mmCIF file of C-alpha atoms in Angstrom:
data_model
loop_
_atom_site.group_PDB
_atom_site.id
_atom_site.type_symbol
_atom_site.label_atom_id
_atom_site.label_comp_id
_atom_site.label_asym_id
_atom_site.label_seq_id
_atom_site.Cartn_x
_atom_site.Cartn_y
_atom_site.Cartn_z
ATOM 1 C CA UNK T 1 48.412 53.621 -110.891
ATOM 2 C CA UNK T 2 49.304 51.251 -113.494
ATOM 3 C CA UNK T 3 49.149 52.555 -116.812
ATOM 4 C CA UNK T 4 48.474 49.422 -119.543
ATOM 5 C CA UNK T 5 49.477 52.287 -122.218
ATOM 6 C CA UNK T 6 52.710 53.000 -120.763
ATOM 7 C CA UNK T 7 55.262 50.231 -121.548
ATOM 8 C CA UNK T 8 58.519 51.304 -121.069
ATOM 9 C CA UNK T 9 57.350 52.025 -117.635
ATOM 10 C CA UNK T 10 56.427 48.168 -116.864
ATOM 11 C CA UNK T 11 59.657 47.556 -118.877
ATOM 12 C CA UNK T 12 61.439 48.423 -116.486
ATOM 13 C CA UNK T 13 60.077 46.780 -113.509
ATOM 14 C CA UNK T 14 59.694 43.378 -115.096
ATOM 15 C CA UNK T 15 62.342 42.786 -118.059
ATOM 16 C CA UNK T 16 60.912 39.815 -118.907
ATOM 17 C CA UNK T 17 57.807 42.432 -120.198
ATOM 18 C CA UNK T 18 60.019 44.013 -122.198
ATOM 19 C CA UNK T 19 59.758 41.503 -125.031
ATOM 20 C CA UNK T 20 56.736 42.989 -126.881
ATOM 21 C CA UNK T 21 54.003 44.465 -126.353
ATOM 22 C CA UNK T 22 52.244 40.884 -128.241
ATOM 23 C CA UNK T 23 52.465 39.483 -124.575
ATOM 24 C CA UNK T 24 51.803 41.983 -122.948
ATOM 25 C CA UNK T 25 47.893 41.365 -123.887
ATOM 26 C CA UNK T 26 47.974 37.923 -123.545
ATOM 27 C CA UNK T 27 46.804 36.721 -120.174
ATOM 28 C CA UNK T 28 48.753 35.247 -117.903
ATOM 29 C CA UNK T 29 47.796 31.833 -115.856
ATOM 30 C CA UNK T 30 48.422 30.979 -113.368
ATOM 31 C CA UNK T 31 49.009 27.331 -112.419
ATOM 32 C CA UNK T 32 48.983 25.491 -108.677
ATOM 33 C CA UNK T 33 51.915 23.454 -108.262
ATOM 34 C CA UNK T 34 50.274 19.827 -107.552
ATOM 35 C CA UNK T 35 49.821 17.970 -103.912
ATOM 36 C CA UNK T 36 52.842 16.410 -103.033
ATOM 37 C CA UNK T 37 53.279 13.290 -102.106
ATOM 38 C CA UNK T 38 52.201 12.651 -98.332
ATOM 39 C CA UNK T 39 54.802 13.439 -95.831
ATOM 40 C CA UNK T 40 55.188 12.824 -92.718
ATOM 41 C CA UNK T 41 53.904 15.880 -90.463
ATOM 42 C CA UNK T 42 55.242 18.152 -88.781
ATOM 43 C CA UNK T 43 55.540 18.840 -85.459
ATOM 44 C CA UNK T 44 53.397 21.892 -85.628
ATOM 45 C CA UNK T 45 51.393 20.563 -88.583
ATOM 46 C CA UNK T 46 50.259 17.327 -85.781
ATOM 47 C CA UNK T 47 49.740 20.387 -82.796
ATOM 48 C CA UNK T 48 47.091 22.043 -85.872
ATOM 49 C CA UNK T 49 44.972 18.815 -86.706
ATOM 50 C CA UNK T 50 44.957 18.006 -83.036
ATOM 51 C CA UNK T 51 43.685 21.294 -81.621
ATOM 52 C CA UNK T 52 41.232 21.630 -85.121
ATOM 53 C CA UNK T 53 39.909 17.984 -83.862
ATOM 54 C CA UNK T 54 39.733 19.205 -80.336
ATOM 55 C CA UNK T 55 37.868 22.630 -81.601
ATOM 56 C CA UNK T 56 35.159 20.398 -83.359
ATOM 57 C CA UNK T 57 34.966 18.183 -80.423
ATOM 58 C CA UNK T 58 33.847 21.461 -77.820
ATOM 59 C CA UNK T 59 31.714 22.822 -81.504
ATOM 60 C CA UNK T 60 29.954 19.180 -80.869
ATOM 61 C CA UNK T 61 29.681 19.949 -77.202
ATOM 62 C CA UNK T 62 28.580 23.156 -77.299
ATOM 63 C CA UNK T 63 26.027 21.939 -80.598
ATOM 64 C CA UNK T 64 24.627 19.975 -77.147
ATOM 65 C CA UNK T 65 24.381 22.358 -74.636
ATOM 66 C CA UNK T 66 22.654 24.991 -76.542
ATOM 67 C CA UNK T 67 20.080 22.470 -77.713
ATOM 68 C CA UNK T 68 20.320 21.500 -73.343
ATOM 69 C CA UNK T 69 19.474 24.509 -72.390
ATOM 70 C CA UNK T 70 17.116 25.600 -75.121
ATOM 71 C CA UNK T 71 15.141 21.992 -73.981
ATOM 72 C CA UNK T 72 15.954 24.008 -70.547
ATOM 73 C CA UNK T 73 14.538 27.348 -70.972
ATOM 74 C CA UNK T 74 11.551 26.229 -72.560
ATOM 75 C CA UNK T 75 11.185 23.940 -69.069
ATOM 76 C CA UNK T 76 11.474 27.530 -67.460
ATOM 77 C CA UNK T 77 8.772 29.602 -69.328
ATOM 78 C CA UNK T 78 6.259 26.560 -69.237
ATOM 79 C CA UNK T 79 7.285 26.666 -64.780
ATOM 80 C CA UNK T 80 6.691 30.702 -65.594
ATOM 81 C CA UNK T 81 3.192 30.556 -66.895
ATOM 82 C CA UNK T 82 2.374 27.807 -64.169
ATOM 83 C CA UNK T 83 3.563 29.712 -61.955
ATOM 84 C CA UNK T 84 1.499 32.234 -63.406
ATOM 85 C CA UNK T 85 -1.565 30.758 -63.416
ATOM 86 C CA UNK T 86 -1.592 29.641 -59.419
ATOM 87 C CA UNK T 87 -0.839 33.025 -58.406
ATOM 88 C CA UNK T 88 -3.624 34.597 -60.672
ATOM 89 C CA UNK T 89 -6.365 31.378 -58.788
ATOM 90 C CA UNK T 90 -4.758 32.660 -55.439
ATOM 91 C CA UNK T 91 -5.600 35.960 -55.703
ATOM 92 C CA UNK T 92 -9.263 35.175 -57.055
ATOM 93 C CA UNK T 93 -9.302 32.757 -53.935
ATOM 94 C CA UNK T 94 -8.669 35.816 -51.786
ATOM 95 C CA UNK T 95 -10.352 38.286 -53.444
ATOM 96 C CA UNK T 96 -13.243 36.029 -53.052
ATOM 97 C CA UNK T 97 -12.548 35.243 -49.311
ATOM 98 C CA UNK T 98 -13.087 39.487 -48.814
ATOM 99 C CA UNK T 99 -15.615 39.782 -50.922
ATOM 100 C CA UNK T 100 -17.717 36.964 -48.665
ATOM 101 C CA UNK T 101 -16.757 38.116 -45.527
ATOM 102 C CA UNK T 102 -17.586 41.854 -46.599
ATOM 103 C CA UNK T 103 -20.641 39.961 -47.684
ATOM 104 C CA UNK T 104 -20.510 38.653 -43.672
ATOM 105 C CA UNK T 105 -20.182 42.226 -42.196
ATOM 106 C CA UNK T 106 -22.941 43.200 -44.064
ATOM 107 C CA UNK T 107 -25.014 40.792 -43.090
ATOM 108 C CA UNK T 108 -24.049 41.238 -39.793
ATOM 109 C CA UNK T 109 -24.125 45.153 -39.293
ATOM 110 C CA UNK T 110 -28.163 44.826 -41.202
ATOM 111 C CA UNK T 111 -29.147 42.474 -38.352
ATOM 112 C CA UNK T 112 -27.807 44.141 -35.868
ATOM 113 C CA UNK T 113 -29.697 47.407 -37.691
ATOM 114 C CA UNK T 114 -32.711 45.635 -37.219
ATOM 115 C CA UNK T 115 -32.308 44.913 -33.499
ATOM 116 C CA UNK T 116 -31.534 48.163 -32.839
ATOM 117 C CA UNK T 117 -34.049 49.446 -35.061
ATOM 118 C CA UNK T 118 -36.769 46.749 -32.619
ATOM 119 C CA UNK T 119 -35.510 47.553 -29.365
ATOM 120 C CA UNK T 120 -36.516 50.969 -30.376
ATOM 121 C CA UNK T 121 -40.414 50.886 -31.792
ATOM 122 C CA UNK T 122 -40.900 48.112 -29.426
ATOM 123 C CA UNK T 123 -40.707 50.142 -25.728
ATOM 124 C CA UNK T 124 -41.311 47.659 -23.132
ATOM 125 C CA UNK T 125 -38.397 46.143 -24.046
ATOM 126 C CA UNK T 126 -36.481 48.031 -21.384
ATOM 127 C CA UNK T 127 -32.665 46.666 -22.624
ATOM 128 C CA UNK T 128 -34.059 43.029 -23.116
ATOM 129 C CA UNK T 129 -30.978 43.203 -26.466
ATOM 130 C CA UNK T 130 -30.568 39.482 -25.118
ATOM 131 C CA UNK T 131 -33.920 38.482 -27.309
ATOM 132 C CA UNK T 132 -33.560 38.362 -30.621
ATOM 133 C CA UNK T 133 -30.451 36.897 -31.070
ATOM 134 C CA UNK T 134 -31.614 34.219 -33.129
ATOM 135 C CA UNK T 135 -33.030 34.264 -36.716
ATOM 136 C CA UNK T 136 -35.986 32.858 -35.551
ATOM 137 C CA UNK T 137 -36.326 35.339 -32.652
ATOM 138 C CA UNK T 138 -35.600 38.032 -34.908
ATOM 139 C CA UNK T 139 -38.112 36.864 -37.949
ATOM 140 C CA UNK T 140 -41.073 35.544 -35.160
ATOM 141 C CA UNK T 141 -40.854 39.679 -34.417
ATOM 142 C CA UNK T 142 -40.627 41.062 -37.762
ATOM 143 C CA UNK T 143 -43.909 39.124 -38.113
ATOM 144 C CA UNK T 144 -45.816 40.636 -35.631
ATOM 145 C CA UNK T 145 -44.687 43.966 -36.366
ATOM 146 C CA UNK T 146 -45.978 43.195 -39.867
ATOM 147 C CA UNK T 147 -48.940 42.064 -38.860
ATOM 148 C CA UNK T 148 -49.690 46.039 -37.141
ATOM 149 C CA UNK T 149 -48.473 47.480 -39.975
ATOM 150 C CA UNK T 150 -51.054 45.361 -41.930
ATOM 151 C CA UNK T 151 -53.671 46.512 -39.714
ATOM 152 C CA UNK T 152 -52.853 50.164 -39.698
ATOM 153 C CA UNK T 153 -52.722 49.999 -43.065
ATOM 154 C CA UNK T 154 -56.400 48.234 -43.492
ATOM 155 C CA UNK T 155 -57.710 50.738 -40.288
ATOM 156 C CA UNK T 156 -55.883 53.778 -43.330
ATOM 157 C CA UNK T 157 -57.938 52.657 -45.520
ATOM 158 C CA UNK T 158 -61.505 53.163 -43.939
ATOM 159 C CA UNK T 159 -60.416 55.601 -42.381
ATOM 160 C CA UNK T 160 -59.728 57.254 -46.485
ATOM 161 C CA UNK T 161 -62.658 55.567 -47.039
ATOM 162 C CA UNK T 162 -65.132 56.560 -45.041
ATOM 163 C CA UNK T 163 -64.124 60.237 -45.140
ATOM 164 C CA UNK T 164 -64.749 59.996 -49.290
ATOM 165 C CA UNK T 165 -68.587 58.542 -47.833
ATOM 166 C CA UNK T 166 -68.628 61.633 -46.143
ATOM 167 C CA UNK T 167 -67.456 64.083 -48.198
ATOM 168 C CA UNK T 168 -69.354 62.435 -50.697
ATOM 169 C CA UNK T 169 -72.860 63.031 -48.796
ATOM 170 C CA UNK T 170 -72.012 66.257 -48.117
ATOM 171 C CA UNK T 171 -71.913 66.509 -51.827
ATOM 172 C CA UNK T 172 -74.929 64.966 -52.283
ATOM 173 C CA UNK T 173 -76.615 67.283 -50.341
ATOM 174 C CA UNK T 174 -75.925 70.895 -51.550
ATOM 175 C CA UNK T 175 -76.523 69.340 -54.894
ATOM 176 C CA UNK T 176 -80.262 68.553 -53.677
ATOM 177 C CA UNK T 177 -80.458 71.749 -51.580
ATOM 178 C CA UNK T 178 -79.722 73.788 -54.506
ATOM 179 C CA UNK T 179 -82.088 71.541 -56.071
ATOM 180 C CA UNK T 180 -85.052 72.278 -54.139
ATOM 181 C CA UNK T 181 -84.617 76.074 -54.648
ATOM 182 C CA UNK T 182 -84.062 77.077 -50.708
ATOM 183 C CA UNK T 183 -82.182 79.637 -51.300
ATOM 184 C CA UNK T 184 -83.623 82.125 -54.779
ATOM 185 C CA UNK T 185 -81.181 83.535 -56.895
#
């Protein structure tokens, strides 16, 4: 490390500084040489200038290419979003079609179960499985069975009403017998 206080070491290295300590304290200002008048370039300078212009042209081309790549990436992103949306719509249509198919299969299964129940209920059918191939025939048969059902409920209500009337008459006759004093206490 070089110290300013040590004038002897500096004086040996730089004889022009050995004159006195006043010159050490003055700042040294370096002056740049003035530009020389234009002279013809040497071959190397011409190569450097040509290379520099080619590099600038390449940089301009790269800027254009990067701008184009940016636009293309935006378009590709938009196409990907559109493809994703189309894929979601396709999946929705497939699931909707599958749900409709499942509902149709359930309806067919329910109709077959109804047909089997009707065949078991109607004893005189004797294996005539072709009797109920249309909804109209099934509806007609269900209407007939509904008529039997309402008739059975009406008969059940009549029987229950008659049973209550009978119980009421028995209770009234028992009460009359008890009040008439036929049985001594």
